[in-house]
PDB file of C-alpha atoms in Angstrom:
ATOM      1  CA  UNK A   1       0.793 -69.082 -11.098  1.00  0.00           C
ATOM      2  CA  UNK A   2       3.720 -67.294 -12.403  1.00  0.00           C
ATOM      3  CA  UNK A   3       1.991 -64.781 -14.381  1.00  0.00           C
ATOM      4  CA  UNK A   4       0.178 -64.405 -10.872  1.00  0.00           C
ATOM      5  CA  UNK A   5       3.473 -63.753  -8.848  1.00  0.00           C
ATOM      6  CA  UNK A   6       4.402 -61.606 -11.642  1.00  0.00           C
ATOM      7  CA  UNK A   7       1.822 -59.272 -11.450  1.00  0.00           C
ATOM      8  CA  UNK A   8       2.091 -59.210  -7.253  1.00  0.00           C
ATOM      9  CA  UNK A   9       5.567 -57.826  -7.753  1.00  0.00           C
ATOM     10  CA  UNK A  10       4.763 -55.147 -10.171  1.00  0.00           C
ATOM     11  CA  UNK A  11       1.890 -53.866  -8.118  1.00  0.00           C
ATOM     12  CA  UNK A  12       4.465 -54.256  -4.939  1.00  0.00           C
ATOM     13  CA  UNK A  13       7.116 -51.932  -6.837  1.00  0.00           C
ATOM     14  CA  UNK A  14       4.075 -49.149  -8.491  1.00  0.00           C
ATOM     15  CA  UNK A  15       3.201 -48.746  -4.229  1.00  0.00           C
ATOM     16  CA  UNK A  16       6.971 -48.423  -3.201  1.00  0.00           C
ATOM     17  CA  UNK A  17       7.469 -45.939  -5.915  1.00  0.00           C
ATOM     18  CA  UNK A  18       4.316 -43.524  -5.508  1.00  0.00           C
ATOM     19  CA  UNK A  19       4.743 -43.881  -1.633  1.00  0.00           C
ATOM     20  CA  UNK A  20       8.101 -41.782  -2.554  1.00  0.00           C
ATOM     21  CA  UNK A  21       8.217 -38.295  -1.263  1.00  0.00           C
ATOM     22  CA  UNK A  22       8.663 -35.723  -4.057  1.00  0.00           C
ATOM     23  CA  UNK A  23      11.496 -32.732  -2.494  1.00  0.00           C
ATOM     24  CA  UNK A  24       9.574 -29.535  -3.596  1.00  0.00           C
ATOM     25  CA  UNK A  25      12.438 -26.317  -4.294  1.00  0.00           C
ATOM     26  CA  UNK A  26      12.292 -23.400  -2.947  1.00  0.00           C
ATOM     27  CA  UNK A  27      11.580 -20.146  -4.222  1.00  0.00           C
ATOM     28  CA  UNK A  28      15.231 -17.848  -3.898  1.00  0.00           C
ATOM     29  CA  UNK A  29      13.086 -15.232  -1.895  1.00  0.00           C
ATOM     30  CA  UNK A  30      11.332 -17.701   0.827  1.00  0.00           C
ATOM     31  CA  UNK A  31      13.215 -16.033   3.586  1.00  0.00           C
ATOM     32  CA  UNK A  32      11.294 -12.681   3.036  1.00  0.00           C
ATOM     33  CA  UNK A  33       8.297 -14.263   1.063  1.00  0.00           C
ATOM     34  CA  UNK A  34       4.999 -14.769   3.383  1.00  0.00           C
ATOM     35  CA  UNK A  35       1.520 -13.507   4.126  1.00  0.00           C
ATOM     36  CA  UNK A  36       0.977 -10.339   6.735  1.00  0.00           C
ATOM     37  CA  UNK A  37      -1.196  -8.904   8.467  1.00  0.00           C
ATOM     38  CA  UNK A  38      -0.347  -5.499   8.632  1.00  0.00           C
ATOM     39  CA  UNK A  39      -1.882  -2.043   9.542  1.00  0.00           C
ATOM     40  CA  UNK A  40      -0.632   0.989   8.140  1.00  0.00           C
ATOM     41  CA  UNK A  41      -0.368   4.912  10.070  1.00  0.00           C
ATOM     42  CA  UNK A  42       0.520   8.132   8.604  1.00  0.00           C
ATOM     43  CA  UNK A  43       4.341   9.344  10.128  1.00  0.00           C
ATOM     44  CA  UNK A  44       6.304  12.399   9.638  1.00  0.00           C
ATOM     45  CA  UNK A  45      10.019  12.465   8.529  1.00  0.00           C
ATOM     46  CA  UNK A  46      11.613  10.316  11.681  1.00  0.00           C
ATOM     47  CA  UNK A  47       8.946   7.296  11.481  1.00  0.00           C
ATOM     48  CA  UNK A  48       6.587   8.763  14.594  1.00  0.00           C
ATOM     49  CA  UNK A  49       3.416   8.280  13.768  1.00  0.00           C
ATOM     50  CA  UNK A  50       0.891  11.237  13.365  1.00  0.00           C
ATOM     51  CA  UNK A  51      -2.119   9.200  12.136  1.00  0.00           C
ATOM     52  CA  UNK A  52      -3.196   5.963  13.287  1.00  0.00           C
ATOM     53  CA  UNK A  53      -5.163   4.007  10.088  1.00  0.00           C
ATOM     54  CA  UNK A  54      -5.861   7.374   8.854  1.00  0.00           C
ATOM     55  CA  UNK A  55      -7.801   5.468   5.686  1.00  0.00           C
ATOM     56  CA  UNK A  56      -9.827   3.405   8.440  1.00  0.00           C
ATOM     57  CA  UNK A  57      -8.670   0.212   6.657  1.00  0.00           C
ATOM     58  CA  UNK A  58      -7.950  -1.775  10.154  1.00  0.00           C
ATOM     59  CA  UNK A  59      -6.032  -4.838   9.809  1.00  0.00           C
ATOM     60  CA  UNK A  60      -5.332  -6.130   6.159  1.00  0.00           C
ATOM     61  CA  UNK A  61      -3.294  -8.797   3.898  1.00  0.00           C
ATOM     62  CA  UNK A  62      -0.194  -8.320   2.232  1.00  0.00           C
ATOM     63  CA  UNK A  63       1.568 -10.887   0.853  1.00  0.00           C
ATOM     64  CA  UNK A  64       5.476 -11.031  -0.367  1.00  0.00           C
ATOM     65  CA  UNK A  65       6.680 -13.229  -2.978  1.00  0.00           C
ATOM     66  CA  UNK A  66       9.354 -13.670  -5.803  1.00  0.00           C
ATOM     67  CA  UNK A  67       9.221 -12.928  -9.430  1.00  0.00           C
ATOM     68  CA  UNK A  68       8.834 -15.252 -12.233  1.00  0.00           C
ATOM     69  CA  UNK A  69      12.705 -14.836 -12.758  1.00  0.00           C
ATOM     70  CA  UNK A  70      13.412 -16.218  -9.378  1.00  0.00           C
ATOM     71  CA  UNK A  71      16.338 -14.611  -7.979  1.00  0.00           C
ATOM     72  CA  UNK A  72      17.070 -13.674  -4.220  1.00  0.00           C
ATOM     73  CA  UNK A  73      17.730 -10.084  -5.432  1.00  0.00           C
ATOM     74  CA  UNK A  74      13.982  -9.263  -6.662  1.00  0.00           C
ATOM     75  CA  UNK A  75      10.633  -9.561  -5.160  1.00  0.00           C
ATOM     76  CA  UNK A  76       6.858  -8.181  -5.114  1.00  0.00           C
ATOM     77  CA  UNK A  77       4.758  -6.420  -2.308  1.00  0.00           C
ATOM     78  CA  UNK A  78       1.229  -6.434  -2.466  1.00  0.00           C
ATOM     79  CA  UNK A  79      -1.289  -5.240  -0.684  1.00  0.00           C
ATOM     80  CA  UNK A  80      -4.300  -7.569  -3.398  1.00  0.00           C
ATOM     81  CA  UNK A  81      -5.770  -4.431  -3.276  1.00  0.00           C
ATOM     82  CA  UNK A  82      -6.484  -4.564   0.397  1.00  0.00           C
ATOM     83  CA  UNK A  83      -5.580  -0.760   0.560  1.00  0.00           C
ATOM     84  CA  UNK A  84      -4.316   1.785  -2.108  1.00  0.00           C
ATOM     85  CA  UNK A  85      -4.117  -1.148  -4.620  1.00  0.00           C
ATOM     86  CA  UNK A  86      -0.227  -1.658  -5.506  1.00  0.00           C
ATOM     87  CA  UNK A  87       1.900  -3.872  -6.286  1.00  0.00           C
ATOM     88  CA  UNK A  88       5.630  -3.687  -6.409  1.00  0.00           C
ATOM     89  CA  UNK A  89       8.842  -4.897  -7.275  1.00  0.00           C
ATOM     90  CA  UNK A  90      11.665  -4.069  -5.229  1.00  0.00           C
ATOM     91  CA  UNK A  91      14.860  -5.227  -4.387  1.00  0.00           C
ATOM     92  CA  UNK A  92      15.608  -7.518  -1.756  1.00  0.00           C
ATOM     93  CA  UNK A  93      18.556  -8.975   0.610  1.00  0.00           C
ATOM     94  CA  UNK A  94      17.443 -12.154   1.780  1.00  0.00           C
ATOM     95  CA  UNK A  95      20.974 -12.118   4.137  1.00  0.00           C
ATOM     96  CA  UNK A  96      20.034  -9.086   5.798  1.00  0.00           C
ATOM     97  CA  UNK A  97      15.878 -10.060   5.177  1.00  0.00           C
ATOM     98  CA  UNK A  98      15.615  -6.212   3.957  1.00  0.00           C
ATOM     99  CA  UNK A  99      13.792  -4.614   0.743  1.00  0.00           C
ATOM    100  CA  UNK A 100      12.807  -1.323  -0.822  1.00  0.00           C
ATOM    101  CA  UNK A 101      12.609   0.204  -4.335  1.00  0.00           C
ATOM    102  CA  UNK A 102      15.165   2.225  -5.800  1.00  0.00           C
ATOM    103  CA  UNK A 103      13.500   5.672  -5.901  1.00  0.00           C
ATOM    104  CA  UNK A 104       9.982   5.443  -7.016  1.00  0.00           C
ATOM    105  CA  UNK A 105       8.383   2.455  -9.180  1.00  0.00           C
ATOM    106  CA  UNK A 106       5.772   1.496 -11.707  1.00  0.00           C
ATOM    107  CA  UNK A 107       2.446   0.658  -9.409  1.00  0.00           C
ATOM    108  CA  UNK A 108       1.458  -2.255 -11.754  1.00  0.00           C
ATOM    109  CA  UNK A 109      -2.270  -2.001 -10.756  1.00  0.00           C
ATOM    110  CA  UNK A 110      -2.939   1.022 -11.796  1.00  0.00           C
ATOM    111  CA  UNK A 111      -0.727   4.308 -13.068  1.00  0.00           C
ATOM    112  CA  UNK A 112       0.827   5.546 -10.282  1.00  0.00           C
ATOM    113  CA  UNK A 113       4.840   5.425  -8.848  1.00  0.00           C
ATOM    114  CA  UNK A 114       5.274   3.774  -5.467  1.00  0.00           C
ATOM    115  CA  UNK A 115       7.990   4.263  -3.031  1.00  0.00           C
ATOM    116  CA  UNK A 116       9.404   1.712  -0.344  1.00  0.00           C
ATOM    117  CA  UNK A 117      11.898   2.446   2.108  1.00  0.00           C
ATOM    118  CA  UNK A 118      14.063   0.637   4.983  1.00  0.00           C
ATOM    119  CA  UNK A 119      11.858  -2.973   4.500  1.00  0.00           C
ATOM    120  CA  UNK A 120      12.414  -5.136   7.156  1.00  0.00           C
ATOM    121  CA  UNK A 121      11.517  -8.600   8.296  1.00  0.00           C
ATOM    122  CA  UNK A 122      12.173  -9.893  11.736  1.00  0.00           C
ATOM    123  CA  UNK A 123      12.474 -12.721  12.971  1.00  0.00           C
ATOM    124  CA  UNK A 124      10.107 -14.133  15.559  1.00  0.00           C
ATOM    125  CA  UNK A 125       9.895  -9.749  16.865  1.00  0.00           C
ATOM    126  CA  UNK A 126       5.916  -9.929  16.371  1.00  0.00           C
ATOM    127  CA  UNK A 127       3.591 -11.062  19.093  1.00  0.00           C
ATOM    128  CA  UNK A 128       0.416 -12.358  18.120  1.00  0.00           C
ATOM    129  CA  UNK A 129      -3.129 -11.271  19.509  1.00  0.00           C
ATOM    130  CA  UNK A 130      -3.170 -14.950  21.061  1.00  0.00           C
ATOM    131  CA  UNK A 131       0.281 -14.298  22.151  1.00  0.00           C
ATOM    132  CA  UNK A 132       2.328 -16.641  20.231  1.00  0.00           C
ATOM    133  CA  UNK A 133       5.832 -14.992  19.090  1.00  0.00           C
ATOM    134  CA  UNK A 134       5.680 -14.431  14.699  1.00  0.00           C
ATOM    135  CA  UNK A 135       7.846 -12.877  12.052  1.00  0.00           C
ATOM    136  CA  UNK A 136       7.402  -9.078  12.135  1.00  0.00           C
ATOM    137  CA  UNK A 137       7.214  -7.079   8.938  1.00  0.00           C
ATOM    138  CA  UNK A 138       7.443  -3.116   8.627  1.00  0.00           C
ATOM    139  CA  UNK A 139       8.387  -0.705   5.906  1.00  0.00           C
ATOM    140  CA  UNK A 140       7.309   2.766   4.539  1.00  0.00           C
ATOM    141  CA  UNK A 141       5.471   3.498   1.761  1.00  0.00           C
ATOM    142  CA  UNK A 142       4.731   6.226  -0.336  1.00  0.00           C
ATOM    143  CA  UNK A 143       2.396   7.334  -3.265  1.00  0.00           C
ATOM    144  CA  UNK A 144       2.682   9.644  -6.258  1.00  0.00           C
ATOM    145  CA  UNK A 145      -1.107   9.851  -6.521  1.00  0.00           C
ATOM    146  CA  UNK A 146      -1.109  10.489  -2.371  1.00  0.00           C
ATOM    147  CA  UNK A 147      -2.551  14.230  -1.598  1.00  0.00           C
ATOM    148  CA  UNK A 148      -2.139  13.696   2.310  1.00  0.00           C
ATOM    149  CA  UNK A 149      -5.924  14.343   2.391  1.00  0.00           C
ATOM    150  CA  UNK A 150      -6.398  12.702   6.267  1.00  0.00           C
ATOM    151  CA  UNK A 151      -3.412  14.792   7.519  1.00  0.00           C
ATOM    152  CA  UNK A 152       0.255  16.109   7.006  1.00  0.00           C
ATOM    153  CA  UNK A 153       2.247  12.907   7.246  1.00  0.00           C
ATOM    154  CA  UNK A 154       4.763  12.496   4.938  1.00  0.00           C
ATOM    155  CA  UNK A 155       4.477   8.406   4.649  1.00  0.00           C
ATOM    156  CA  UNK A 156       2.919   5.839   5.502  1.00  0.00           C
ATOM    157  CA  UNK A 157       4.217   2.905   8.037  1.00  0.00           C
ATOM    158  CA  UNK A 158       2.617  -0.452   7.044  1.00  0.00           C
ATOM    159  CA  UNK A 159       3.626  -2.590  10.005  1.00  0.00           C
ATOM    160  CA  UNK A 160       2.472  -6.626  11.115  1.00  0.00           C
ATOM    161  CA  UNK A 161       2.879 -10.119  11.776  1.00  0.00           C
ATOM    162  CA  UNK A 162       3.007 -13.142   9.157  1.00  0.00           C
ATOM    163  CA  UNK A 163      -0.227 -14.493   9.184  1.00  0.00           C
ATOM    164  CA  UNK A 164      -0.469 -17.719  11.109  1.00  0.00           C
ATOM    165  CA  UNK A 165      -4.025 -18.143  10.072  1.00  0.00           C
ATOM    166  CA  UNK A 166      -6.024 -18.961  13.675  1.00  0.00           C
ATOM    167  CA  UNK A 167      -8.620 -16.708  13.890  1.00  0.00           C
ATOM    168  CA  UNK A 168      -7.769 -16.037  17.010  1.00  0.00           C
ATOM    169  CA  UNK A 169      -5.248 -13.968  15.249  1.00  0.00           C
ATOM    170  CA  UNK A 170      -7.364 -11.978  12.952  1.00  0.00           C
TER     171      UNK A 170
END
């Protein structure tokens, strides 16, 4: 009877302990980090844009997410080859939720230098296509292979919503 009782209580204490709730971290980027749903337009100097989807790519993913070192100061863009195939590390300001590269980068998909300027995420600015308010995402990119074949702009605005993923929404 007592090895019975015995053996009650240790299965009783093996369900209280894996019924505990393991705290998972957080990366030091999560502020910025997501997946978007962007579309991207040719623009002149100032930002106004000349060319709407002037590669006829439409909507597209692009996710944003922090090195393997971890630190609030680094992160990648990437477009998983949605688009011109790039992916990035730039620096990032998770206070002021802003990014870019410092002059032009390594591509490390393929060899070519990328450029990103004045990276922004705001808060709850996006509206949906079912209407719901979202985190907006824009910043401008540029290419070293990038011969302006569709027209004269002199980068390209990639510009979204994080994906909420209703397909209602894509």
């Amino acid at each position: 009877m007592k090895k019975a009782i015995y053996l009650l209580m240790m299965c009783a204490g093996v369900l209280v302990i894996s019924c505990e709730k393991d705290e998972i971290g957080k990366t030091a980027t999560q502020a910025l980090a997501g997946e978007w749903y962007v579309t991207v337009d040719g623009v002149d100097a100032n930002g106004t844009v000349l060319y709407e989807d002037p590669y006829g790519t439409g909507h597209m993913m692009l996710n944003t997410y922090n090195t393997a070192g971890n630190i609030p100061t680094e992160m990648y863009v990437d477009d998983l080859g949605n688009f011109w195939e790039y992916k990035t590390k730039v620096k990032s300001d998770i206070k002021s939720l802003t990014f870019k590269t410092e002059g032009a980068v390594a591509n490390e998909y393929y060899n070519c230098n990328v450029t990103i300027e004045d990276g922004k995420v705001l808060l709850g600015m996006a509206t949906t296509p079912h209407g719901t308010p979202a985190d907006s995402i824009v910043f401008y990119v540029t290419f070293s292979d990038d011969d302006n074949i569709p027209g004269s702009y002199s980068k390209l605005k990639v510009a979204g919503y994080r994906y909420t993923g209703l397909a209602s929404d894509d």
